[in-house]
Short mmCIF file of C-alpha atoms and ligand atoms in Angstrom, two decimals:
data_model
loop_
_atom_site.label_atom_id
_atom_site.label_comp_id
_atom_site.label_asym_id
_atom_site.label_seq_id
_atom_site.Cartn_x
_atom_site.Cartn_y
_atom_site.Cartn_z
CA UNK A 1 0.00 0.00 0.00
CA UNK A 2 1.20 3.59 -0.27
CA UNK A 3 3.17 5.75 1.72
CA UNK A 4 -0.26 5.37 4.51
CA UNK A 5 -1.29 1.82 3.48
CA UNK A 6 1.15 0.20 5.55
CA UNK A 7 1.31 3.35 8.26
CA UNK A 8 -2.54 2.76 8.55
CA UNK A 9 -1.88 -0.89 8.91
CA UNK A 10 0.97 -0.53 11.37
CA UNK A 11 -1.32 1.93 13.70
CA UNK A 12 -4.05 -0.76 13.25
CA UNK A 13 -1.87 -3.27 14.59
CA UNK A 14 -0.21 -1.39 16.79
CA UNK A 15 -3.59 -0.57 18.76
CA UNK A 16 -4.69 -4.54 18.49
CA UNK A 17 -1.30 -5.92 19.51
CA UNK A 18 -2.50 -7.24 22.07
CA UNK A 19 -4.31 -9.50 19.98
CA UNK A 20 -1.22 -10.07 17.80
CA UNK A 21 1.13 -13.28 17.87
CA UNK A 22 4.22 -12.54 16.88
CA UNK A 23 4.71 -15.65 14.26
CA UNK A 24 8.01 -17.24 14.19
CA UNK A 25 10.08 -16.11 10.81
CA UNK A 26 9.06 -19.09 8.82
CA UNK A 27 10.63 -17.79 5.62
CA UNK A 28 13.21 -20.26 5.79
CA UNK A 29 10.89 -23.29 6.42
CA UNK A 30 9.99 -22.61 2.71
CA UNK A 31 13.34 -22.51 1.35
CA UNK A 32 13.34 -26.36 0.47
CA UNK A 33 13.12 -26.20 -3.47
CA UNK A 34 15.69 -23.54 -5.19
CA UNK A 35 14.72 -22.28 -8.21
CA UNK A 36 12.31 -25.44 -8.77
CA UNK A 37 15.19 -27.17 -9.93
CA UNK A 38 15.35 -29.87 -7.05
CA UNK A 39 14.56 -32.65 -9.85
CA UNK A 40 12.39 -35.19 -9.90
CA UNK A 41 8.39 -34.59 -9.73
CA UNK A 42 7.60 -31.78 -7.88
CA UNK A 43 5.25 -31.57 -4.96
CA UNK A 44 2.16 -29.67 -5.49
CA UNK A 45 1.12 -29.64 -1.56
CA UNK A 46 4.38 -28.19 0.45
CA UNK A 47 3.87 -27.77 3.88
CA UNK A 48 5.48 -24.73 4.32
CA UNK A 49 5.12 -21.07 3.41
CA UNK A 50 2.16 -19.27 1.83
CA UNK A 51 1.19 -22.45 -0.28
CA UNK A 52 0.80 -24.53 2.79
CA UNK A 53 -0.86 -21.73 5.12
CA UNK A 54 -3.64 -20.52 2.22
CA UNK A 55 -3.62 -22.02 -1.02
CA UNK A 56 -3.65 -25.50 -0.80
CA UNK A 57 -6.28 -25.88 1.82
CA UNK A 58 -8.85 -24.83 -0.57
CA UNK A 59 -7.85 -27.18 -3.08
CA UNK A 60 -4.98 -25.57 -5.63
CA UNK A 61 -2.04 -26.86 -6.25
CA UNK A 62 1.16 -24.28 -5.29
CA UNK A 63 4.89 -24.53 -5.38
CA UNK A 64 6.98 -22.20 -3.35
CA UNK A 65 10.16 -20.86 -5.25
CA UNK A 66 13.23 -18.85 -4.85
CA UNK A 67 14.36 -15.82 -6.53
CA UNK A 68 17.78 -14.29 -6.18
CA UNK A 69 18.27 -10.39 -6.87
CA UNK A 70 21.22 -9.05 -8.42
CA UNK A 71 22.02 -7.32 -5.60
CA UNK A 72 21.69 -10.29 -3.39
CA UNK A 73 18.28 -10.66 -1.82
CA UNK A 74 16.57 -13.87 -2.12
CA UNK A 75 12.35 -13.63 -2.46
CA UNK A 76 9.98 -16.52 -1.70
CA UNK A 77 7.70 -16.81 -4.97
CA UNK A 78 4.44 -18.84 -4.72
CA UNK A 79 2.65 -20.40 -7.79
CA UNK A 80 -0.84 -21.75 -8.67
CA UNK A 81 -0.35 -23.02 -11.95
CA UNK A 82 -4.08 -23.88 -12.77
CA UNK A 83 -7.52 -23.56 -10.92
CA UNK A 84 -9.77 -26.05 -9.05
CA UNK A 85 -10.79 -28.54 -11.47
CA UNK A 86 -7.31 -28.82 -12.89
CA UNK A 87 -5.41 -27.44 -16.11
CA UNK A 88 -6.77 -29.51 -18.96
CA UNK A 89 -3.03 -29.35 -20.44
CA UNK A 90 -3.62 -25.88 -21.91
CA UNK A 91 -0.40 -23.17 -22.52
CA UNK A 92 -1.97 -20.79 -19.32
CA UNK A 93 -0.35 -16.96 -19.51
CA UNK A 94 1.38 -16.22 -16.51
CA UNK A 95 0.31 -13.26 -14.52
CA UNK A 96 2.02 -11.72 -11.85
CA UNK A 97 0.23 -10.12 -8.53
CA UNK A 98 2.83 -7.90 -6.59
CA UNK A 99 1.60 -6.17 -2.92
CA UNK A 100 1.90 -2.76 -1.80
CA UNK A 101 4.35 -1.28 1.01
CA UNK A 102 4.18 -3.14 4.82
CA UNK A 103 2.08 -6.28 3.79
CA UNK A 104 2.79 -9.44 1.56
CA UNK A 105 1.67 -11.85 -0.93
CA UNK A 106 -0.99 -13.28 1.69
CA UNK A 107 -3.06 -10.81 0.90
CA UNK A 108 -4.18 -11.79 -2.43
CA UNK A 109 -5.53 -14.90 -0.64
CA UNK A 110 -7.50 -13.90 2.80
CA UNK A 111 -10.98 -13.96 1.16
CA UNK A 112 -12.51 -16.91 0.29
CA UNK A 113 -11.39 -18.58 -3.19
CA UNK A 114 -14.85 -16.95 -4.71
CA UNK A 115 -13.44 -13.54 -3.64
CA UNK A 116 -9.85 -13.72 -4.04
CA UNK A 117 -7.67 -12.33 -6.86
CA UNK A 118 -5.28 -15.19 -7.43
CA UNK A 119 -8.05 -17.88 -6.92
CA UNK A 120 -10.04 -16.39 -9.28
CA UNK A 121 -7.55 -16.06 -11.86
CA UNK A 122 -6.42 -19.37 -11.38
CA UNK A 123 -10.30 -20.90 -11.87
CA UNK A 124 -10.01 -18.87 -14.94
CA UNK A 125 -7.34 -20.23 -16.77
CA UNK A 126 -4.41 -18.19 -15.84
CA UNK A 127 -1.19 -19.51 -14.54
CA UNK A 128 -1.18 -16.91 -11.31
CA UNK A 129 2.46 -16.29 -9.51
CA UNK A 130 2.54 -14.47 -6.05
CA UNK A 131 5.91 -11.90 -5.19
CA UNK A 132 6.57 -11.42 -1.93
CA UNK A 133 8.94 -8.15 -1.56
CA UNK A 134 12.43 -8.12 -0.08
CA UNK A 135 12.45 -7.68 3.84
CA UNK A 136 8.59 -9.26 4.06
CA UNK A 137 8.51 -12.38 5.95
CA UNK A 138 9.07 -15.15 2.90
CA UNK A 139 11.50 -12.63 1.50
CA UNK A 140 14.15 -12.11 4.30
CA UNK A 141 16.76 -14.71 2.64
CA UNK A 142 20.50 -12.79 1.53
CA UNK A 143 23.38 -14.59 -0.21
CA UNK A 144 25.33 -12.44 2.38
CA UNK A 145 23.42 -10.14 4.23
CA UNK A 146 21.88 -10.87 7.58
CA UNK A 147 18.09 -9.10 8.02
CA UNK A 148 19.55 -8.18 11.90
CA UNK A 149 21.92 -6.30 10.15
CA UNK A 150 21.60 -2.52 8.85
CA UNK A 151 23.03 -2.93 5.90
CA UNK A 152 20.11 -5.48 4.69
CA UNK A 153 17.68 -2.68 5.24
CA UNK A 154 19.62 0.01 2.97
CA UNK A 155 16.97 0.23 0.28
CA UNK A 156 13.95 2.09 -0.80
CA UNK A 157 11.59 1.45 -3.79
CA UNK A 158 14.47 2.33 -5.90
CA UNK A 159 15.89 -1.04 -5.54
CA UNK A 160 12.36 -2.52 -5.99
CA UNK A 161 12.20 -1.11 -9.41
CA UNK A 162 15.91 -1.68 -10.03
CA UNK A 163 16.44 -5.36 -9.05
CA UNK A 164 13.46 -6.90 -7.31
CA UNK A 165 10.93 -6.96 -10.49
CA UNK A 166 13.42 -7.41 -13.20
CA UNK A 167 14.61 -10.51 -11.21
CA UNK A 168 11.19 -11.81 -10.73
CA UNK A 169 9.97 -11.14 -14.31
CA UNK A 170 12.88 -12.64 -15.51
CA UNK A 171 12.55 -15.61 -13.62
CA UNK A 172 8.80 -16.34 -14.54
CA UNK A 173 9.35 -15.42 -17.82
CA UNK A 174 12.27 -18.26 -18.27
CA UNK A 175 10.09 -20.77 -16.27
CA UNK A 176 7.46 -20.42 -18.51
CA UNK A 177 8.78 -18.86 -21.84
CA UNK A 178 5.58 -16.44 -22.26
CA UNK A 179 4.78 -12.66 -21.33
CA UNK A 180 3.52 -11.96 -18.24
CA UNK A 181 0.22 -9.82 -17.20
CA UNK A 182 1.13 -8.10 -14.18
CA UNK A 183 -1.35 -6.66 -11.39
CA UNK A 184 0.07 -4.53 -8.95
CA UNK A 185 -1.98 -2.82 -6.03
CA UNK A 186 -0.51 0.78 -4.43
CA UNK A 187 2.88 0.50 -4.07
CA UNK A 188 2.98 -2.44 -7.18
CA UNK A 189 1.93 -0.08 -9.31
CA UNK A 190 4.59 2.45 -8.50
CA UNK A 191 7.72 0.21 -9.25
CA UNK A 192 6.10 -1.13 -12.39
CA UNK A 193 5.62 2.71 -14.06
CA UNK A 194 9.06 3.47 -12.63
CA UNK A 195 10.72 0.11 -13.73
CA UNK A 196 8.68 0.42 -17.71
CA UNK A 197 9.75 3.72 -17.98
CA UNK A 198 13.24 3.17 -17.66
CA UNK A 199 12.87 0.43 -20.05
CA UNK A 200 12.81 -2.62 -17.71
CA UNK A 201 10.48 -5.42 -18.16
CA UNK A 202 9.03 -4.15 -21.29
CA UNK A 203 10.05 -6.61 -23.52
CA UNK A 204 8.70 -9.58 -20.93
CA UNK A 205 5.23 -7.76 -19.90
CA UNK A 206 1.78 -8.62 -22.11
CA UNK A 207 -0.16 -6.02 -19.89
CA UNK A 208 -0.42 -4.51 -16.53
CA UNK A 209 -3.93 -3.78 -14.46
CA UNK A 210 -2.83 -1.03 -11.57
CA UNK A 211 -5.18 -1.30 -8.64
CA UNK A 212 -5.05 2.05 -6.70
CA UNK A 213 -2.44 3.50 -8.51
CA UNK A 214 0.02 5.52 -6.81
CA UNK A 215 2.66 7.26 -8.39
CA UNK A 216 2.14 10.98 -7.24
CA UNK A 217 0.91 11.14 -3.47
CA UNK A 218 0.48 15.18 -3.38
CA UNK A 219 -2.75 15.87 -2.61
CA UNK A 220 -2.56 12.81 0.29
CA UNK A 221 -4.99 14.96 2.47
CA UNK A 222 -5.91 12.96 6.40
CA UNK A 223 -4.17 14.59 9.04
CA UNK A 224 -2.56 11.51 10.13
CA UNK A 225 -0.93 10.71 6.78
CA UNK A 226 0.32 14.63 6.16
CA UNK A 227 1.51 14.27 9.80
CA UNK A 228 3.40 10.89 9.42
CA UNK A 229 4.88 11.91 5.97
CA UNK A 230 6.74 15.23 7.56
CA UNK A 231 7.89 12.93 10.59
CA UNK A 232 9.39 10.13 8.12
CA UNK A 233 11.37 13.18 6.41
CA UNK A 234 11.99 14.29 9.67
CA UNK A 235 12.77 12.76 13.18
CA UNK A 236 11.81 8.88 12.13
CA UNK A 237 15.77 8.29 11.29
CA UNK A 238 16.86 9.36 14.90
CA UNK A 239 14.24 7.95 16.27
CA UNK A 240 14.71 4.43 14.34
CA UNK A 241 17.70 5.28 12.32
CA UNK A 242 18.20 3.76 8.48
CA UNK A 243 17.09 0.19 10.03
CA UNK A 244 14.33 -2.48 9.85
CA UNK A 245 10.85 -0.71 10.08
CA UNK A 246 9.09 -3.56 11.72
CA UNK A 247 5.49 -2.44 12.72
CA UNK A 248 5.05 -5.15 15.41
CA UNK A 249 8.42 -3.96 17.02
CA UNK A 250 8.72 -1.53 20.15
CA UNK A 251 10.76 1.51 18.52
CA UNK A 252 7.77 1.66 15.94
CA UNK A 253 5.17 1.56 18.73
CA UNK A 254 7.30 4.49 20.95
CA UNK A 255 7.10 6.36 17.26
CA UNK A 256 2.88 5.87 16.97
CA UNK A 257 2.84 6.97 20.06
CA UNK A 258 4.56 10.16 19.43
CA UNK A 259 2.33 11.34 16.56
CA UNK A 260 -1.24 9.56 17.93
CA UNK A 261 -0.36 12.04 20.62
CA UNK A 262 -0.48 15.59 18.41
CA UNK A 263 -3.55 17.59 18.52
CA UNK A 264 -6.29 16.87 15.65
CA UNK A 265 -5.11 13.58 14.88
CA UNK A 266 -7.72 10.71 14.72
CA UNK A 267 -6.15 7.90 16.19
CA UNK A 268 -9.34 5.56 17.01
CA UNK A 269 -10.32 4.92 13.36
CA UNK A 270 -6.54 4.45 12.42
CA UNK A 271 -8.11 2.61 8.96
CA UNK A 272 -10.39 4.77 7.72
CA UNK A 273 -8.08 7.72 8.83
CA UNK A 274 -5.58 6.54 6.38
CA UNK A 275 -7.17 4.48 3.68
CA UNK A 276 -10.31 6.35 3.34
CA UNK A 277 -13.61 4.61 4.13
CA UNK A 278 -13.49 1.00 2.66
CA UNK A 279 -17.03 -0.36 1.66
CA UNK A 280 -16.93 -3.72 1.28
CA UNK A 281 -14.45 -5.29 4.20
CA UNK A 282 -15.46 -8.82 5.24
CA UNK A 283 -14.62 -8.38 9.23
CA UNK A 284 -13.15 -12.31 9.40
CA UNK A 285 -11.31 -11.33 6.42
CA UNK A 286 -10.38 -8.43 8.23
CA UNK A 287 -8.88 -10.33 11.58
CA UNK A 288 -7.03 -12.59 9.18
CA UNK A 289 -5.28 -9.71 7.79
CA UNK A 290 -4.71 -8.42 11.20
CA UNK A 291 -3.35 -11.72 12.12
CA UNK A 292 -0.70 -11.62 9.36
CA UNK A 293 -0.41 -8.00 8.33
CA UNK A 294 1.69 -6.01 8.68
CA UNK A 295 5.09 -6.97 7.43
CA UNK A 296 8.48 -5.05 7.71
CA UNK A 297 10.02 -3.11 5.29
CA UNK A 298 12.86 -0.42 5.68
CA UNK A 299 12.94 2.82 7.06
CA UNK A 300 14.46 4.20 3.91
CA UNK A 301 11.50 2.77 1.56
CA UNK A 302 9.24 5.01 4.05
CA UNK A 303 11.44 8.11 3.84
CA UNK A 304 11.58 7.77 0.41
CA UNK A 305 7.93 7.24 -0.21
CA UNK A 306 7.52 10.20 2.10
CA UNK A 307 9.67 12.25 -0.80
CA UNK A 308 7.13 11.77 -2.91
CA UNK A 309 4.13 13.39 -0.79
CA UNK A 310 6.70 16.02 0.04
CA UNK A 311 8.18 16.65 -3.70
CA UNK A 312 4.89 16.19 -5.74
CA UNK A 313 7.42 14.59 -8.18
CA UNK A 314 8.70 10.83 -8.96
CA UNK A 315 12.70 10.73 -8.53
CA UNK A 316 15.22 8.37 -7.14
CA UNK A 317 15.85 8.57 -3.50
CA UNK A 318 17.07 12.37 -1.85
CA UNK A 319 19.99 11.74 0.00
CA UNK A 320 19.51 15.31 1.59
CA UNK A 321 22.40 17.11 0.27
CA UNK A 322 24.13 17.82 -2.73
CA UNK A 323 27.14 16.01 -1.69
CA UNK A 324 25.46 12.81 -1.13
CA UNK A 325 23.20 12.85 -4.47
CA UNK A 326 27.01 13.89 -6.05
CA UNK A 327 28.35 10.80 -4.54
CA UNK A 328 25.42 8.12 -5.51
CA UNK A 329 23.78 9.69 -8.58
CA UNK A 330 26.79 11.80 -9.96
CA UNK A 331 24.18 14.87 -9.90
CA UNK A 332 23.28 17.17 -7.16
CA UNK A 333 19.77 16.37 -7.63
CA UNK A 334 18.33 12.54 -7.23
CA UNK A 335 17.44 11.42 -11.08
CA UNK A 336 13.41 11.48 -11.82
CA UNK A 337 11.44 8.96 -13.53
CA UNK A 338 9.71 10.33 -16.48
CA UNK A 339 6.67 8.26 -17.01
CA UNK A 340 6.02 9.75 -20.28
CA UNK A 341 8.75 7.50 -21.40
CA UNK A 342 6.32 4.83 -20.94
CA UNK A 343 6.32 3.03 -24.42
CA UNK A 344 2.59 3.82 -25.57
CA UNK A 345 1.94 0.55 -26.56
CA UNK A 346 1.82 -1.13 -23.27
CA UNK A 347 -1.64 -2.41 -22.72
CA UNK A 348 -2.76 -0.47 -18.88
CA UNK A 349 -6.14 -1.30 -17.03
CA UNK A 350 -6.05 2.07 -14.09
CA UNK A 351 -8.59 1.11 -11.72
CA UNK A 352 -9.17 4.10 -8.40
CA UNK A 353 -11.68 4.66 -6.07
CA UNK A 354 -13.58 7.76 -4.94
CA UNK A 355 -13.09 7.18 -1.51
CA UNK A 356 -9.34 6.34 -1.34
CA UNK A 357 -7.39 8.63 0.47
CA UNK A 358 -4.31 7.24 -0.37
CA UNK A 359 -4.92 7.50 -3.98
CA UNK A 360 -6.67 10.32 -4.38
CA UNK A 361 -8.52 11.18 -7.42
CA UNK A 362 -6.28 14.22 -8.28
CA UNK A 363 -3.29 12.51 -7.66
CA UNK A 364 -4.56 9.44 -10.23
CA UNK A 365 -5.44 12.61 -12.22
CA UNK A 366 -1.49 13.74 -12.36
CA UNK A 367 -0.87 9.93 -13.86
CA UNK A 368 -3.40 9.40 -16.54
CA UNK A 369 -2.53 13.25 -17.86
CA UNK A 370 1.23 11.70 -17.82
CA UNK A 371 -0.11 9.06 -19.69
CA UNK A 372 -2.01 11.46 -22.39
CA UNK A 373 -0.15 10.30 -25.42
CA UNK A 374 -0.89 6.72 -24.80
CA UNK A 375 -2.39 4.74 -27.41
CA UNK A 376 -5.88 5.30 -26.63
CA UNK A 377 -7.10 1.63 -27.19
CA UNK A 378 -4.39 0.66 -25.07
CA UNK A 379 -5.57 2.37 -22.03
CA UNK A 380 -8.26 0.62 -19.73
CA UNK A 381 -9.85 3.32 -16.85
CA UNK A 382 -11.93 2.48 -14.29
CA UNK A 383 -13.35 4.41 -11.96
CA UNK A 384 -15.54 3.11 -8.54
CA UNK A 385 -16.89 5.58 -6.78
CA UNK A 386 -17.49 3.65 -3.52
CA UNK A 387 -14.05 1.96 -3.25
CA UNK A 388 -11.22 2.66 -1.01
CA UNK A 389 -7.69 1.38 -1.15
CA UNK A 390 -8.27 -1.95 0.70
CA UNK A 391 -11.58 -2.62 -0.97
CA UNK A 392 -9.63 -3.31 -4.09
CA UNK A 393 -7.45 -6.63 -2.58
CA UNK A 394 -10.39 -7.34 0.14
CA UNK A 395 -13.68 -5.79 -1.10
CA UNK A 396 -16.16 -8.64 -1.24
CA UNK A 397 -17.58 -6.93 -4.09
CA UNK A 398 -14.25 -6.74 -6.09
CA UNK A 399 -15.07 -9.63 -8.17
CA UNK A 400 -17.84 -7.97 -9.97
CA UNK A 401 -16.82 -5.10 -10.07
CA UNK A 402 -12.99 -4.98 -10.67
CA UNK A 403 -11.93 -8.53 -11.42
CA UNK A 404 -14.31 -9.47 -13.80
CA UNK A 405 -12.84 -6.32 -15.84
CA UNK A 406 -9.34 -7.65 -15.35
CA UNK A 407 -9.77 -10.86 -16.86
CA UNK A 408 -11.93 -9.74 -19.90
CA UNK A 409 -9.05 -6.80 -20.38
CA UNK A 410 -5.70 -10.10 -19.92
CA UNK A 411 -8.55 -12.02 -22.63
CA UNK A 412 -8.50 -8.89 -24.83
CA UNK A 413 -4.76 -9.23 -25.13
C1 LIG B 1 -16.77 -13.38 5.34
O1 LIG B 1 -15.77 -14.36 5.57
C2 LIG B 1 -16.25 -15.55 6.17
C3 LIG B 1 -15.01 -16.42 6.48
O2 LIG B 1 -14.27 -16.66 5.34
C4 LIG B 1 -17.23 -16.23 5.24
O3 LIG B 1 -17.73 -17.41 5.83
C5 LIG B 1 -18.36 -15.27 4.90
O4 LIG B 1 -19.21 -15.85 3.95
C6 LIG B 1 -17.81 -13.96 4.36
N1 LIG B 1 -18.88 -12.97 4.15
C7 LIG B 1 -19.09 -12.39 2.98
C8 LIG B 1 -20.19 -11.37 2.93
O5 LIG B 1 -18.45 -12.65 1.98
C1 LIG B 2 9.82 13.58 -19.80
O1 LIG B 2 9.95 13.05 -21.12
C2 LIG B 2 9.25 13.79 -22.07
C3 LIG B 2 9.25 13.03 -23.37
O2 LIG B 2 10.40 12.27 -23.51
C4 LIG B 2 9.87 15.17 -22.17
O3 LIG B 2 9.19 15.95 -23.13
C5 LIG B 2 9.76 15.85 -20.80
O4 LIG B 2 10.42 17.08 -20.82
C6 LIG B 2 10.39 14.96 -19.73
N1 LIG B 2 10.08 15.56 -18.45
C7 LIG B 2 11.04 15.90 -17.59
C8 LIG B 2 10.58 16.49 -16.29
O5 LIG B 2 12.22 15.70 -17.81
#
């Protein structure tokens, strides 16, 4: 989720802790099949990771993969290569669903398989893969790096864009040898514009559907989100320093605190406050989430997603001084992604809500007039006037209204 998705869902859990268990880190219980290359048949019911916890016990096959970035992270992958009543031997397109910011790849799967994203692609005929982003709990592997460490956490969406997708796509494209379709949700949309317009993925990528787009976060407008943007520019580095930003962790809680505590901020409605009012939550799906959700992710992602409420423009990460940018970017000023250097021909289903404070409408606004010169049969929009930003992973009404459009758009393609 954006810059607030994850804030929102940190303060949420935060105020239920109590209810919270902290789960043990079972990312490594998963890591039992690198790269799918163990040999032999494979075994479609592991009994670890996401596969084992929420796909297979309503009925799907899933294998749990490993990923390696360039730079050294390792990501847990899940795949549901066909639907309920089987494959029928069919080629199935691939399609990729990546998160948002401070929750993972479980959240494609909390309602039931009538209501969730990847289930219902998978009963459709798609072959549906799962990323999980780097510092999330099947994605805390290194091939040198310990997550206790600092230096695992140095990182912000930058390297998302740089190395996370690229290494994904290319993995799922060489495991299956077609295109993907790609759905992101908040914070998946962002890396995908930033990663296409540099030119990355474009030549593995049918089409992408962007759920909640974010890519400018300007006119973000609750109180609490303003507030917690200006503190992640500001005192969350002391306070945390360039570390893990773990949501279920004390030095997170002490900074909550801090800003629940300022005058005209609405802490008791910390969802609503920060998402916007979601319609069409499912309260057991809801407890789920808050059962699992959320995950860590850095500081520096949050600083740097804070940049962009602050800045009103999409550029690399501001190392604060000129010296600094000098030293990493060979410029004084952090490089911007131009997302007019989209390539027009991408096929792009934009789906926002009216309610979504996260994404707001003028802020979706900013993207689709940087997307002006796109081919205009090319260019799916949808706007749903009742939706907020979780309503478009957990809605109960999501299926009619958003997913059904998805698949006819991947069918169209
Ligand atoms: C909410 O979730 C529960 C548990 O999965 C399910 O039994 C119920 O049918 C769901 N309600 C709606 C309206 O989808
Ligand atoms: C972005 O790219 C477009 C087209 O290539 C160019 O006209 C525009 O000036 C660029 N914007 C910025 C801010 O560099």
């Amino acid at each position: 989720m954006a810059l607030c998705g994850f804030l929102s869902l940190a303060l949420l859990s935060f105020s239920f802790s109590i209810l919270l268990v902290e789960q043990p880190n079972r990312a490594y219980g998963s890591r039992h099949d690198t790269f799918g290359l163990a040999g032999g048949a494979w075994d479609p019911y592991p009994r670890f990771g996401l596969c084992a916890s929420s796909v297979i016990v309503h009925g799907y096959k899933c294998r749990e993969f490993e990923v390696t970035t360039e730079d050294g992270y390792v990501l847990g992958i899940q795949r549901i290569p066909e639907g309920r009543s089987g494959g029928g031997g069919r080629t199935k397109q691939p399609v990729l669903l990546q998160h948002g910011v401070l929750v993972d790849g479980m959240t494609w799967v909390m309602n039931s398989p009538d209501q969730s994203l990847a289930f219902i692609l998978a009963d459709s005929g798609f072959d549906v893969w799962i990323a999980n982003t780097r510092g999330t709990r099947y994605s805390r592997g290194h091939t040198t790096l310990d997550p206790a460490s600092q230096a695992y956490w140095f990182w912000s969406w930058d390297e998302l864009v740089s190395y996370d997708l690229p290494a994904i796509f290319d993995f799922i494209y060489h495991q299956t040898g077609q295109k993907l379709h790609y759905v992101g949700h908040s914070m998946g949309t962002l890396i995908a514009l930033a990663s296409v317009s540099q030119g990355k993925l474009v030549d593995k990528l049918r089409s992408a559907a962007l759920l909640s787009p974010v890519a400018y976060l300007s006119h973000m407008t609750t109180a609490l989100g303003l507030l917690a943007a200006r503190a992640f520019v500001g005192e969350i580095t002391t306070l945390i320093g360039f570390s893990e930003f773990n949501p279920k962790g004390q030095p997170v809680a002490n900074f909550l605190n801090v800003l629940c505590a300022n005058p005209g901020v609405d802490c008791y409605d910390l969802l609503t406050s920060f998402t916007g009012q979601n319609c069409c939550l499912n309260s057991s799906t809801l407890d789920l989430f808050l059962k699992n959700e959320p995950q860590s992710t850095s500081t520096k992602n949050l600083v740097h997603l804070s940049q962009t409420v602050r800045d009103g423009i999409l550029s690399k990460y501001d190392y604060g001084n000129r010296d600094l940018n000098m030293e990493y970017y060979g410029q004084g000023r952090p490089p911007i992604y131009n997302l007019s250097n989209i390539p027009r021909n991408i096929p792009l289903f934009v789906s926002y809500g009216g309610q979504d404070a996260l994404s707001d409408v003028r802020d979706v606004g900013l993207l689709l007039d940087s997307l002006k010169f796109h081919d205009g049969d090319k260019l799916t929009v949808q706007f749903i006037r009742d939706f907020a930003h979780a309503d478009f992973i957990l809605g109960v009404s999501a299926r009619e209204i958003v997913y059904n459009a998805i698949i006819a758009f991947f069918r169209r393609q």
